[in-house]
Amino acid sequence: MLEHPLQRFFKSLRERPVFAWERYQMRDVLVIDHPLCQAVFSRQGAQLLHFQPKGQKPWLWCAAKWPHVGAIRGGVPVCWPWYGRHPSENAWPSHGWARLLDWKLLDSSSDDDGVHLHWQLQLCDWQVDLHAHLGERMDLHLSTEHQDDMPCQLSQALHAYWRIGDVGEVALSGLDGAQGYDQLSRQVCQQEGELRVDGGCQRVFQHDGELQLKDHAWQRQLCIDTGDHADTVVWHPGSRPLLGVSWNEVLEFVCVEAASGGTDSLCLAPGERAHLSLQARVIVPTLCVGMPQGTLRVQ
């Protein structure tokens, strides 16, 4: 098991402030050290790269090496104002401009429940805001306002890379019966039972409610909620190589994403807003005297 590269910021025994800017791999990163959790954001993309509630293993995966310029692979990239390839401009970057640009941090605060952050990006006639609440849980909310006087198209995603013990030992439950589209076989599909991804997966499901990411290697269960008005995308490259990522690293993540407008772009009227959210919490096994093994306790 490889250590998360951003855990290096928390190895010092000296007391850290809750929020501190650092420089890492040619990017400005905001290091967060709160009694409930540790986290790291990149100013580029307002990208949450690391999140770890105290006493737990990391929730998010991040590549050890980043390119000198371009997108950082890992964490929760904000794919905006399009998701995937641009529908008409082939030379434009996949997943949009937001993950390549520096965002403004408008507000950061902490309380007994964790930390709250508000990031914002202004681009032409668009304004996009990312609100994050991190503590024992993770809550991300993306809000887009269209400020032009003509309708426009939008697609977006919160493209989360979840850290796991071994991709061969994870399963997703909560999708049983869900209709979807398999982008590898290019055909519609319907999920039956648990979904396993170690052979490669790229599926888009029409699904509401929580999913359970069961990680047998780490004896952990993450509950992931992509909201009521978004598709759920499940992705893992399988044996296909990823540029700049070692094979051992590929075994340690699976992507479960909230996405909207990926198939048919959203059409926003002037002044209209679009919203996207991603929430997660953990269920851990509690082994107590007098309690049957496997009893679950919600944190």
Coordinates of C-alpha atoms in Angstrom, one line a residue:
M1 CA 0.0 0.0 0.0
L2 CA 1.4 3.4 -1.0
E3 CA 1.2 6.3 1.4
H4 CA -1.0 9.2 0.2
P5 CA 1.6 11.7 -1.2
L6 CA -0.1 14.7 0.7
Q7 CA 0.1 13.1 4.1
R8 CA 3.7 14.5 4.2
F9 CA 2.2 17.8 5.4
F10 CA 0.9 16.2 8.6
K11 CA 4.0 14.3 9.8
S12 CA 5.5 17.1 11.8
L13 CA 4.9 17.2 15.5
R14 CA 4.7 20.9 15.6
E15 CA 1.2 22.5 15.9
R16 CA -0.2 23.7 12.6
P17 CA -2.8 26.4 12.1
V18 CA -6.1 25.2 10.7
F19 CA -5.5 26.8 7.3
A20 CA -2.0 27.2 5.8
W21 CA -0.8 27.8 2.2
E22 CA 2.1 25.7 1.0
R23 CA 3.9 25.2 -2.3
Y24 CA 3.9 21.6 -3.7
Q25 CA 4.8 20.3 -7.2
M26 CA 4.6 23.8 -8.6
R27 CA 1.1 24.4 -7.3
D28 CA -0.3 26.4 -4.4
V29 CA -2.1 24.1 -2.0
L30 CA -4.2 24.9 1.1
V31 CA -3.3 22.5 4.0
I32 CA -6.1 22.1 6.5
D33 CA -5.5 20.6 9.9
H34 CA -8.6 20.5 12.1
P35 CA -9.4 18.4 15.2
L36 CA -11.9 16.4 13.1
C37 CA -10.0 16.0 9.8
Q38 CA -7.0 16.8 7.6
A39 CA -7.4 17.9 4.0
V40 CA -5.5 19.5 1.1
F41 CA -7.0 21.7 -1.6
S42 CA -5.2 22.9 -4.7
R43 CA -5.9 26.6 -5.8
Q44 CA -5.8 25.2 -9.3
G45 CA -9.2 23.9 -9.9
A46 CA -10.4 24.4 -6.3
Q47 CA -9.6 20.6 -6.2
L48 CA -9.9 18.7 -3.0
L49 CA -6.9 16.4 -3.2
H50 CA -6.8 14.8 0.2
F51 CA -9.4 14.2 2.9
Q52 CA -8.9 12.1 6.0
P53 CA -11.1 12.2 9.1
K54 CA -9.0 11.8 12.3
G55 CA -8.3 8.1 13.2
Q56 CA -9.3 6.9 9.7
K57 CA -7.5 6.0 6.5
P58 CA -7.6 8.6 3.6
W59 CA -10.8 8.8 1.7
L60 CA -9.4 10.2 -1.6
W61 CA -6.7 9.0 -3.9
C62 CA -4.2 11.3 -5.6
A63 CA -1.4 10.6 -8.1
A64 CA 2.1 10.8 -6.6
K65 CA 3.5 12.8 -9.5
W66 CA 1.8 15.7 -11.2
P67 CA 2.5 17.2 -14.6
H68 CA 4.3 20.5 -14.6
V69 CA 1.3 22.0 -16.3
G70 CA -2.2 20.7 -16.8
A71 CA -4.7 18.8 -14.7
I72 CA -3.9 17.0 -11.5
R73 CA -5.2 13.5 -11.5
G74 CA -6.9 12.6 -8.2
G75 CA -9.0 14.0 -5.4
V76 CA -12.2 15.5 -6.7
P77 CA -11.6 17.4 -9.9
V78 CA -14.4 19.9 -10.9
C79 CA -15.2 19.1 -14.5
W80 CA -16.9 22.3 -15.8
P81 CA -18.5 23.8 -18.0
W82 CA -18.4 20.5 -19.9
Y83 CA -17.8 16.9 -18.9
G84 CA -15.8 14.6 -21.1
R85 CA -15.0 15.9 -24.6
H86 CA -16.4 19.2 -25.8
P87 CA -19.3 18.5 -28.1
S88 CA -18.0 20.6 -31.0
E89 CA -14.4 21.9 -30.2
N90 CA -12.1 18.9 -30.4
A91 CA -9.0 20.9 -29.5
W92 CA -10.4 22.1 -26.2
P93 CA -9.4 20.2 -23.1
S94 CA -11.4 17.2 -21.8
H95 CA -13.5 18.0 -18.8
G96 CA -13.5 21.8 -19.3
W97 CA -11.5 24.8 -18.1
A98 CA -12.3 24.8 -14.4
R99 CA -9.7 22.2 -13.3
L100 CA -7.0 24.0 -15.2
L101 CA -7.6 27.5 -13.8
D102 CA -6.8 29.1 -10.4
W103 CA -9.9 29.8 -8.3
K104 CA -10.4 32.5 -5.7
L105 CA -10.9 31.4 -2.1
L106 CA -13.6 33.8 -0.9
D107 CA -14.1 32.4 2.6
S108 CA -12.7 29.8 5.0
S109 CA -13.8 29.2 8.5
S110 CA -13.8 26.4 11.2
D111 CA -16.0 25.4 14.0
D112 CA -16.7 22.4 16.2
D113 CA -18.3 20.6 13.2
G114 CA -15.3 21.0 10.9
V115 CA -14.2 23.5 8.2
H116 CA -16.2 25.5 5.6
L117 CA -14.7 26.8 2.4
H118 CA -16.1 28.9 -0.5
W119 CA -14.3 28.9 -3.8
Q120 CA -15.3 30.9 -6.9
L121 CA -14.4 31.1 -10.5
Q122 CA -15.6 33.8 -13.0
L123 CA -15.2 32.8 -16.7
C124 CA -16.8 34.9 -19.4
D125 CA -20.5 35.0 -18.7
W126 CA -20.4 32.3 -16.1
Q127 CA -19.9 32.2 -12.3
V128 CA -19.3 28.9 -10.6
D129 CA -19.1 28.5 -6.8
L130 CA -17.8 25.5 -4.9
H131 CA -18.9 25.2 -1.2
A132 CA -17.2 22.5 0.9
H133 CA -17.9 21.3 4.4
L134 CA -15.4 18.8 5.8
G135 CA -15.4 17.2 9.2
E136 CA -16.4 13.7 10.0
R137 CA -18.2 13.7 6.6
M138 CA -17.5 15.3 3.2
D139 CA -20.0 17.6 1.6
L140 CA -19.3 19.4 -1.7
H141 CA -21.8 21.6 -3.5
L142 CA -21.3 23.1 -7.0
S143 CA -23.5 26.0 -8.1
T144 CA -23.3 27.6 -11.6
E145 CA -25.0 30.9 -12.6
H146 CA -25.4 31.8 -16.2
Q147 CA -25.1 35.6 -16.6
D148 CA -25.4 36.0 -20.4
D149 CA -28.5 37.2 -22.1
M150 CA -28.7 34.1 -24.3
P151 CA -29.4 30.4 -23.4
C152 CA -26.3 28.2 -23.1
Q153 CA -25.3 24.6 -22.7
L154 CA -23.7 23.1 -19.7
S155 CA -22.4 19.7 -18.4
Q156 CA -20.5 19.1 -15.2
A157 CA -19.1 16.6 -12.8
L158 CA -17.5 16.1 -9.4
H159 CA -15.1 13.4 -10.5
A160 CA -14.2 11.8 -7.2
Y161 CA -11.2 9.3 -7.0
W162 CA -11.9 7.2 -3.8
R163 CA -8.9 5.6 -2.1
I164 CA -9.3 1.9 -1.5
G165 CA -7.1 -1.0 -0.3
D166 CA -7.3 -3.0 -3.5
V167 CA -9.5 -2.6 -6.5
G168 CA -9.9 -6.4 -6.7
E169 CA -11.6 -6.4 -3.3
V170 CA -14.2 -3.7 -3.6
A171 CA -17.8 -3.8 -4.6
L172 CA -20.5 -1.2 -5.1
S173 CA -24.0 -1.9 -3.7
G174 CA -27.1 0.3 -4.0
L175 CA -27.3 0.1 -7.9
D176 CA -29.3 -3.1 -8.2
G177 CA -31.9 -2.6 -10.9
A178 CA -30.5 0.8 -12.0
Q179 CA -30.6 1.6 -15.7
G180 CA -27.5 2.8 -17.3
Y181 CA -25.2 3.0 -20.3
D182 CA -21.9 1.1 -20.6
Q183 CA -19.5 3.3 -22.4
L184 CA -17.0 0.5 -23.0
S185 CA -19.5 -1.8 -24.8
R186 CA -21.5 1.2 -26.1
Q187 CA -24.8 -0.3 -25.1
V188 CA -27.5 0.2 -22.4
C189 CA -27.2 -1.9 -19.3
Q190 CA -29.1 -2.7 -16.1
Q191 CA -27.1 -3.5 -13.0
E192 CA -27.9 -6.7 -11.2
G193 CA -26.5 -7.1 -7.7
E194 CA -23.2 -5.6 -6.6
L195 CA -20.9 -3.9 -9.2
R196 CA -17.2 -4.9 -9.3
V197 CA -14.8 -2.9 -11.3
D198 CA -11.4 -4.6 -11.3
G199 CA -11.7 -5.6 -14.9
G200 CA -12.3 -2.0 -16.0
C201 CA -15.6 -0.1 -15.9
Q202 CA -17.1 3.0 -17.5
R203 CA -20.8 3.2 -16.8
V204 CA -23.3 6.0 -16.3
F205 CA -26.3 5.2 -14.2
Q206 CA -29.6 7.0 -13.7
H207 CA -29.7 6.6 -9.9
D208 CA -30.9 8.4 -6.8
G209 CA -29.8 7.8 -3.2
E210 CA -26.7 6.5 -1.5
L211 CA -24.3 3.9 -2.8
Q212 CA -22.1 1.8 -0.6
L213 CA -18.5 1.3 -1.5
K214 CA -17.5 -1.8 0.3
D215 CA -13.7 -2.1 0.8
H216 CA -12.9 -5.5 2.1
A217 CA -9.1 -4.9 2.2
W218 CA -9.5 -1.9 4.5
Q219 CA -12.7 -3.2 6.3
R220 CA -14.4 0.0 5.5
Q221 CA -17.7 1.0 3.9
L222 CA -18.1 4.5 2.4
C223 CA -21.6 5.7 1.7
I224 CA -21.6 8.0 -1.3
D225 CA -24.5 10.2 -2.3
T226 CA -24.5 11.9 -5.8
G227 CA -27.8 13.7 -5.2
D228 CA -31.3 13.5 -6.7
H229 CA -30.7 15.3 -10.0
A230 CA -27.4 13.8 -11.2
D231 CA -26.2 10.7 -12.9
T232 CA -23.8 8.4 -11.1
V233 CA -20.7 7.6 -13.1
V234 CA -18.5 4.6 -12.1
W235 CA -15.0 4.4 -13.7
H236 CA -11.8 2.4 -13.4
P237 CA -9.3 1.9 -16.2
G238 CA -8.7 -1.8 -15.6
S239 CA -5.5 -2.9 -17.3
R240 CA -5.4 0.2 -19.5
P241 CA -2.3 2.4 -18.6
L242 CA -2.8 5.9 -17.3
L243 CA -0.2 8.5 -18.3
G244 CA 2.0 9.4 -15.3
V245 CA 0.4 6.8 -13.0
S246 CA 2.1 3.6 -11.9
W247 CA 0.3 0.3 -12.0
N248 CA 0.4 0.0 -8.2
E249 CA -1.3 3.3 -7.9
V250 CA -4.1 2.2 -10.3
L251 CA -5.0 -0.6 -8.0
E252 CA -5.7 1.9 -5.2
F253 CA -8.7 3.9 -6.5
V254 CA -12.1 3.7 -8.0
C255 CA -14.1 6.7 -9.3
V256 CA -17.7 7.2 -8.3
E257 CA -18.8 10.6 -9.6
A258 CA -21.8 12.9 -9.6
A259 CA -22.4 14.2 -13.2
S260 CA -25.1 16.1 -15.0
G261 CA -25.6 16.9 -18.6
G262 CA -23.1 14.3 -19.8
T263 CA -25.5 12.7 -22.3
D264 CA -27.8 15.7 -23.1
S265 CA -26.3 19.0 -22.1
L266 CA -28.3 21.1 -19.7
C267 CA -29.8 24.2 -21.3
L268 CA -29.6 27.2 -18.9
A269 CA -31.7 30.3 -19.5
P270 CA -30.2 33.8 -18.7
G271 CA -29.9 34.1 -14.9
E272 CA -30.7 30.4 -14.3
R273 CA -28.6 28.3 -11.9
A274 CA -27.5 24.7 -12.0
H275 CA -26.5 22.7 -9.0
L276 CA -24.5 19.5 -8.3
S277 CA -23.6 17.9 -5.0
L278 CA -21.4 15.0 -3.7
Q279 CA -21.6 13.8 -0.1
A280 CA -19.9 10.9 1.7
R281 CA -19.9 9.4 5.1
V282 CA -18.3 6.2 6.5
I283 CA -19.7 3.2 8.2
V284 CA -17.2 1.3 10.2
P285 CA -17.5 -2.2 11.8
T286 CA -17.8 -2.1 15.6
L287 CA -16.5 -5.2 17.4
C288 CA -17.7 -5.1 21.0
V289 CA -18.2 -7.7 23.7
G290 CA -21.7 -9.0 23.6
M291 CA -22.3 -7.5 20.1
P292 CA -22.6 -9.9 17.1
Q293 CA -19.7 -9.6 14.7
G294 CA -20.5 -7.4 11.6
T295 CA -22.8 -5.0 13.5
L296 CA -22.4 -1.6 11.9
R297 CA -22.1 1.7 13.6
V298 CA -22.7 5.0 11.6
Q299 CA -20.2 7.7 12.2

